[in-house]
Coordinates of C-alpha atoms and ligand atoms in Angstrom, one line a residue:
M278 CA 59.0 93.6 60.9
S279 CA 59.3 91.7 64.2
A280 CA 56.5 92.8 66.5
S281 CA 55.8 96.2 65.1
P282 CA 53.1 96.9 62.5
G283 CA 55.5 98.2 59.8
R284 CA 59.1 97.7 59.2
G285 CA 59.7 101.5 59.3
A286 CA 58.8 101.5 62.9
T287 CA 61.1 98.6 63.9
A288 CA 63.9 99.6 66.4
P289 CA 67.4 99.4 65.0
S290 CA 68.8 95.9 65.8
L291 CA 71.9 94.9 67.5
L292 CA 73.0 93.1 64.4
A293 CA 72.7 96.3 62.4
A294 CA 74.7 98.1 65.1
L295 CA 77.5 95.5 64.8
E296 CA 77.7 95.5 61.1
G297 CA 81.0 96.1 59.5
N298 CA 83.2 93.6 61.5
G299 CA 84.9 96.4 63.6
W300 CA 84.8 96.8 67.4
R301 CA 81.9 98.7 68.9
S302 CA 81.9 99.8 72.5
G303 CA 78.9 98.8 74.7
A304 CA 78.2 102.4 75.4
E305 CA 78.1 103.3 71.7
I306 CA 75.7 100.4 71.0
A307 CA 73.5 101.2 74.0
Q308 CA 73.2 104.8 72.9
R309 CA 72.4 103.8 69.3
L310 CA 69.7 101.3 70.3
G311 CA 68.4 103.5 73.1
I312 CA 68.8 100.7 75.7
S313 CA 71.0 100.0 78.8
R314 CA 74.5 98.4 78.6
A315 CA 73.1 95.5 80.5
A316 CA 70.4 95.1 77.9
V317 CA 73.0 95.1 75.2
W318 CA 74.8 92.3 76.9
K319 CA 71.5 90.3 77.1
Q320 CA 70.9 90.8 73.4
V321 CA 74.5 89.7 72.7
E322 CA 73.8 86.5 74.6
R323 CA 70.6 85.9 72.8
L324 CA 72.3 86.3 69.4
R325 CA 75.1 83.9 70.5
T326 CA 72.5 81.2 71.3
R327 CA 71.1 81.7 67.9
G328 CA 74.3 81.0 66.0
Y329 CA 76.2 84.3 65.9
D330 CA 79.8 84.5 66.9
I331 CA 80.2 87.8 68.8
E332 CA 83.5 88.5 70.6
A333 CA 83.4 90.6 73.8
T334 CA 86.5 92.2 75.3
A335 CA 86.8 94.5 78.2
G336 CA 87.8 98.0 77.0
R337 CA 87.1 97.3 73.3
G338 CA 83.4 96.2 73.4
Y339 CA 81.8 93.9 70.9
R340 CA 82.7 92.5 67.5
L341 CA 80.7 90.3 65.1
V342 CA 83.2 87.7 64.0
G343 CA 81.3 85.9 61.4
A344 CA 77.6 85.5 61.2
R345 CA 76.9 81.9 60.3
D346 CA 74.7 82.9 57.5
L347 CA 71.3 82.2 59.1
L348 CA 67.8 83.3 58.3
L349 CA 67.4 85.2 61.5
P350 CA 64.7 87.9 61.6
E351 CA 67.4 90.5 62.5
A352 CA 69.5 89.5 59.6
I353 CA 66.6 89.5 57.2
E354 CA 65.3 92.9 58.4
A355 CA 68.8 94.3 58.2
S356 CA 68.8 93.4 54.5
I357 CA 65.5 95.0 53.6
P358 CA 66.1 98.3 51.8
A359 CA 64.8 101.3 53.8
S360 CA 62.8 102.4 50.7
H361 CA 60.6 99.2 50.9
R362 CA 57.8 99.7 53.3
P363 CA 55.8 96.4 53.5
E364 CA 52.1 96.7 52.8
R365 CA 50.9 93.3 53.9
L366 CA 53.9 91.1 54.9
C367 CA 54.7 93.0 58.1
G368 CA 55.5 90.1 60.3
P369 CA 56.0 88.9 63.0
L370 CA 58.8 86.8 61.6
V371 CA 59.1 83.5 63.3
H372 CA 62.4 81.6 63.0
R373 CA 63.0 77.9 63.7
D374 CA 66.3 76.0 63.4
S375 CA 64.6 72.8 62.5
I376 CA 60.9 72.1 62.0
D377 CA 58.7 69.5 60.3
S378 CA 57.2 71.9 57.8
T379 CA 57.0 75.7 57.8
N380 CA 53.5 75.4 56.3
L381 CA 52.3 73.3 59.3
L382 CA 53.6 75.8 61.8
A383 CA 52.2 78.8 59.9
A384 CA 48.8 77.0 59.7
S385 CA 48.7 76.3 63.4
L386 CA 49.7 79.9 64.2
A387 CA 46.9 81.0 61.8
R388 CA 44.4 78.8 63.6
E389 CA 45.4 80.4 66.9
G390 CA 44.7 83.8 65.3
A391 CA 48.0 84.9 63.8
G392 CA 47.3 87.8 61.5
E393 CA 48.0 88.3 57.8
G394 CA 51.6 88.9 57.1
T395 CA 52.9 86.4 59.8
I396 CA 56.0 84.7 58.3
V397 CA 57.6 81.5 59.4
V398 CA 61.2 80.6 58.2
A399 CA 63.3 77.6 59.0
E400 CA 66.9 76.5 58.5
Q401 CA 65.8 72.9 57.9
Q402 CA 62.6 70.9 57.4
T403 CA 62.3 67.3 58.5
A404 CA 59.1 66.7 56.7
G405 CA 59.1 69.4 54.0
R406 CA 56.0 69.0 51.8
G407 CA 55.3 69.3 48.1
R408 CA 51.9 69.1 46.4
L409 CA 49.7 65.9 46.4
G410 CA 51.6 64.2 49.2
R411 CA 55.0 64.7 47.6
S412 CA 58.0 65.7 49.7
W413 CA 60.3 68.7 49.5
V414 CA 64.0 68.0 50.1
S415 CA 65.0 70.5 52.8
P416 CA 68.7 70.2 54.0
A417 CA 69.9 72.3 56.9
R418 CA 71.2 75.9 56.6
V419 CA 71.7 76.0 52.8
N420 CA 68.3 77.0 51.4
F421 CA 65.2 79.1 52.0
Y422 CA 62.1 77.5 53.5
G423 CA 59.3 79.9 54.4
S424 CA 55.6 80.3 54.8
V425 CA 53.4 83.3 55.0
V426 CA 49.9 83.6 56.5
L427 CA 47.5 85.5 54.2
R428 CA 43.9 86.4 54.8
P429 CA 42.6 87.6 51.5
A430 CA 38.9 88.5 51.0
I431 CA 38.5 86.2 47.9
P432 CA 36.4 83.1 47.3
P433 CA 38.2 79.8 47.9
L434 CA 38.1 79.0 44.2
E435 CA 40.5 81.9 43.5
V436 CA 43.1 80.9 46.0
P437 CA 45.2 78.8 43.6
R438 CA 46.0 82.1 41.9
L439 CA 48.2 83.0 44.9
T440 CA 50.5 80.2 43.8
L441 CA 51.1 82.1 40.6
V442 CA 51.6 85.3 42.5
A443 CA 54.3 83.7 44.7
G444 CA 55.9 82.2 41.5
I445 CA 56.3 85.8 40.2
A446 CA 57.9 86.9 43.5
V447 CA 60.4 84.0 43.5
A448 CA 61.4 84.5 39.9
E449 CA 61.7 88.3 40.3
A450 CA 63.7 88.0 43.5
I451 CA 66.2 85.6 41.8
R452 CA 66.5 88.0 38.9
A453 CA 66.9 91.0 41.2
T454 CA 69.7 89.4 43.3
T455 CA 71.6 87.3 40.7
P456 CA 72.3 87.4 37.0
L457 CA 70.2 84.2 36.5
A458 CA 67.2 84.1 34.2
A459 CA 64.7 82.4 36.4
A460 CA 61.6 81.2 34.6
I461 CA 58.2 80.0 35.8
K462 CA 56.7 76.7 34.7
W463 CA 53.0 76.8 35.3
P464 CA 51.7 76.7 37.9
N465 CA 54.2 76.4 40.7
D466 CA 57.8 75.6 39.6
V467 CA 60.6 78.1 39.2
L468 CA 63.3 76.8 36.9
L469 CA 66.9 77.7 36.0
D470 CA 68.1 76.2 32.7
G471 CA 65.2 73.7 32.9
R472 CA 66.0 72.5 36.4
K473 CA 63.8 73.2 39.4
V474 CA 65.2 75.7 41.8
A475 CA 62.0 76.5 43.7
G476 CA 58.5 75.4 44.4
V477 CA 55.3 76.9 46.0
L478 CA 52.8 75.0 48.1
T479 CA 49.6 77.0 48.7
E480 CA 47.1 75.6 51.2
L481 CA 43.9 77.0 52.7
E482 CA 41.4 76.7 55.4
A483 CA 37.9 77.8 54.3
E484 CA 34.2 77.7 54.8
A485 CA 32.0 77.2 51.8
D486 CA 32.4 80.7 50.4
R487 CA 34.9 82.3 52.7
V488 CA 38.6 81.9 53.1
R489 CA 39.7 81.7 56.8
F490 CA 43.4 81.8 55.9
V491 CA 45.8 80.8 53.2
I492 CA 49.4 79.5 53.8
V493 CA 51.8 80.2 50.9
G494 CA 54.9 78.0 51.4
I495 CA 58.0 78.7 49.3
G496 CA 61.1 76.6 49.1
V497 CA 64.1 78.0 47.1
N498 CA 67.4 76.1 46.7
L499 CA 70.1 78.7 47.5
N500 CA 73.5 77.2 48.4
A501 CA 72.6 73.5 48.1
T502 CA 75.3 71.4 46.3
R503 CA 74.6 68.3 44.2
E504 CA 75.2 66.1 47.2
H505 CA 72.4 67.8 49.1
F506 CA 69.9 66.3 46.6
P507 CA 69.1 62.6 46.5
P508 CA 70.5 60.9 43.4
E509 CA 67.1 60.8 41.6
L510 CA 66.9 64.6 41.8
R511 CA 70.4 65.6 40.9
D512 CA 69.7 66.1 37.2
K513 CA 66.3 67.7 37.8
A514 CA 67.0 70.1 40.6
T515 CA 69.5 73.0 41.0
S516 CA 70.3 75.8 43.3
L517 CA 71.3 79.5 42.8
A518 CA 74.9 78.7 43.8
L519 CA 75.0 75.6 41.5
A520 CA 73.6 77.6 38.5
G521 CA 75.5 80.8 39.2
G522 CA 78.7 79.5 40.7
A523 CA 78.6 82.0 43.6
P524 CA 77.3 81.5 47.1
V525 CA 74.2 83.4 48.0
D526 CA 73.6 85.5 51.2
R527 CA 70.6 83.7 52.4
A528 CA 69.2 86.5 54.6
A529 CA 69.6 89.0 51.8
F530 CA 67.7 86.7 49.4
A531 CA 65.0 86.1 52.0
A532 CA 64.6 89.9 52.3
A533 CA 64.4 90.3 48.5
L534 CA 61.8 87.5 48.2
L535 CA 59.6 88.9 51.0
A536 CA 59.7 92.3 49.5
A537 CA 58.8 90.9 46.0
L538 CA 56.0 88.8 47.5
D539 CA 54.6 91.8 49.4
D540 CA 54.6 93.8 46.2
A541 CA 53.0 91.2 44.0
Y542 CA 50.4 90.3 46.7
A543 CA 49.4 94.0 47.0
S544 CA 48.9 94.2 43.2
F545 CA 46.9 91.0 43.3
L546 CA 44.6 92.4 46.0
A547 CA 44.2 95.7 44.1
G548 CA 43.5 94.3 40.7
G549 CA 43.3 90.5 40.8
F550 CA 45.5 88.2 38.7
A551 CA 44.6 90.3 35.7
A552 CA 46.9 93.1 37.1
L553 CA 49.8 90.6 37.2
R554 CA 49.1 88.6 34.1
Q555 CA 51.7 90.4 32.0
R556 CA 54.3 90.1 34.7
Y557 CA 53.6 86.4 34.8
E558 CA 53.7 85.9 31.1
A559 CA 57.1 87.7 30.9
L560 CA 58.6 85.1 33.2
H561 CA 56.7 82.0 31.9
C562 CA 58.6 79.5 29.9
L563 CA 55.8 77.3 28.6
T564 CA 54.2 79.7 26.1
G565 CA 54.7 78.3 22.6
R566 CA 55.7 74.9 23.9
R567 CA 53.9 71.6 23.1
V568 CA 52.7 70.1 26.3
E569 CA 50.6 67.3 27.8
V570 CA 48.4 68.0 30.8
D571 CA 47.5 64.9 32.7
G572 CA 43.8 64.1 33.2
K573 CA 41.1 62.0 31.7
P574 CA 41.5 62.4 28.9
P575 CA 44.9 64.2 28.9
I576 CA 45.1 67.4 27.0
V577 CA 47.8 67.7 24.3
G578 CA 48.5 71.0 22.6
T579 CA 50.5 74.2 22.4
V580 CA 50.5 76.6 25.3
R581 CA 49.2 80.0 24.3
G582 CA 49.8 81.7 27.8
V583 CA 47.6 82.2 30.8
D584 CA 44.4 84.1 31.1
D585 CA 43.2 86.8 33.6
D586 CA 42.2 84.0 36.0
G587 CA 45.6 82.3 35.9
A588 CA 44.3 79.4 33.9
L589 CA 46.8 77.8 31.4
L590 CA 45.6 78.1 27.8
V591 CA 46.3 75.0 25.8
D592 CA 45.6 75.0 22.0
G593 CA 44.8 71.4 21.2
A594 CA 42.6 69.2 19.0
G595 CA 39.4 70.7 20.3
G596 CA 40.5 74.3 20.2
V597 CA 41.9 76.4 23.1
Q598 CA 41.2 74.8 26.5
R599 CA 41.5 76.5 29.9
V600 CA 43.4 74.3 32.4
V601 CA 43.0 75.2 36.0
S602 CA 44.9 72.4 37.6
G603 CA 47.0 69.5 36.5
E604 CA 50.6 68.3 35.9
V605 CA 52.1 69.7 32.8
T606 CA 54.8 67.8 31.0
L607 CA 56.6 68.9 27.8
T608 CA 56.3 66.7 24.9
T609 CA 59.9 67.8 24.0
T610 CA 62.6 67.2 26.5
Y611 CA 62.6 68.9 30.0
E612 CA 66.1 70.2 29.6
T613 CA 65.2 72.5 26.7
L614 CA 63.0 74.6 28.9
R615 CA 64.4 78.1 29.4
Ligands
BT5_5 C1 56.4 71.9 45.1 O1 55.7 70.7 45.1 O2 57.1 72.3 44.3 C2 56.1 72.7 46.4 C3 57.3 72.8 47.3 C4 57.0 73.7 48.4 C5 58.1 73.7 49.5 C6 58.0 74.7 50.5 S1 59.3 74.8 51.6 C7 58.5 75.8 52.7 C8 57.0 75.2 52.7 N1 56.9 74.2 53.7 C9 56.7 73.0 53.2 O3 56.6 71.9 53.8 N2 56.6 73.1 51.9 C10 56.7 74.5 51.4 P1 55.6 69.8 43.8 O4 55.2 70.5 42.6 O5 54.7 68.7 44.3 O6 57.1 69.3 43.7 C11 57.6 68.3 44.5 C12 58.6 67.5 43.7 O7 59.8 68.4 43.4 C13 59.2 66.3 44.4 O8 58.4 65.2 44.1 C14 60.6 66.2 43.7 O9 60.5 65.5 42.5 C15 61.0 67.6 43.5 N3 61.7 68.2 44.6 C16 61.7 67.8 45.9 N4 62.5 68.6 46.7 C17 63.1 69.4 45.8 C18 64.1 70.5 45.9 N5 64.6 70.8 47.1 N6 64.5 71.1 44.8 C19 64.0 70.8 43.6 N7 63.1 69.8 43.4 C20 62.6 69.1 44.5

């Protein structure tokens, strides 16, 4: 994924060569990677500066002592199954230890010409953003924060559908990597037992009828504890570890998420949201629920699902109405959402 067009063409990484916690001689690694022993040493140094603890002993070689579970491109790539060849999200994969917002860096890279499939991930965000000026709590080294650059040939009005596409990918990745029944709350929340575990922020730069680029930003709480959330969020937010009781391998989750997003995005490009509607409905937890959608006037009614354009169908006093944007609240309690 790093600099090559397809993951299949990516050279084997040093991390992959060190996998398994045993000693590997410099000569063995050099041969496997097709590089010199001096180059192996350089790569070891590079990984060390990026948080990996690699022992080096004369006569024995190198040993990976304990990767501090980071979202490094090498670690994410090593977790992607060989059977998954990305169609669109082929990288490069840019990693930052700390950043204001992955969406902002992805947008500036896109303005400088970064291609579709460029991915930015960070260990921490100092100004993580939600929708409408809200913020996204982004503590260091426990969660996933990532943004992808997309350049779809669709009218700007259809871009909000990509939020739903990303929601499918998040919920499917959670279901694929944990026993947890993640559900989507239209349009952009992913919930576990009614608590928010992930959010999607889709932003675009466009001319009147042409999209220049779209940034799809995804935040997923992985190993955050209650203490990582401010008090006002502790009953509304959760993480995979909090809900499932087991810590999550963050790089492996990132790999599953990127593969699911690549897959859902390819279906979207081929058949529009209509091609994904059933997948969305299967994960959507509002259908059949009484809701209120803010607006003037607010719409109150029972959710009948989503249509082929991704609009929420709300059956209220005036018949079924299509909702294309707005905040949806349940008229029953939030905690009952599953
Ligand atoms: C979202 O906004 O749900 C979109 C979140 C997108 C975050 C990603 S992280 C990578 C990329 N870079 C960014 O800067 N952003 C994206 P919204 O629907 O407006 O929800 C925001 C609300 O969710 C806040 O007002 C809080 O109530 C709640 N919230 C904030 N941080 C949270 C967290 N970590 N987990 C759960 N809920 C949170």
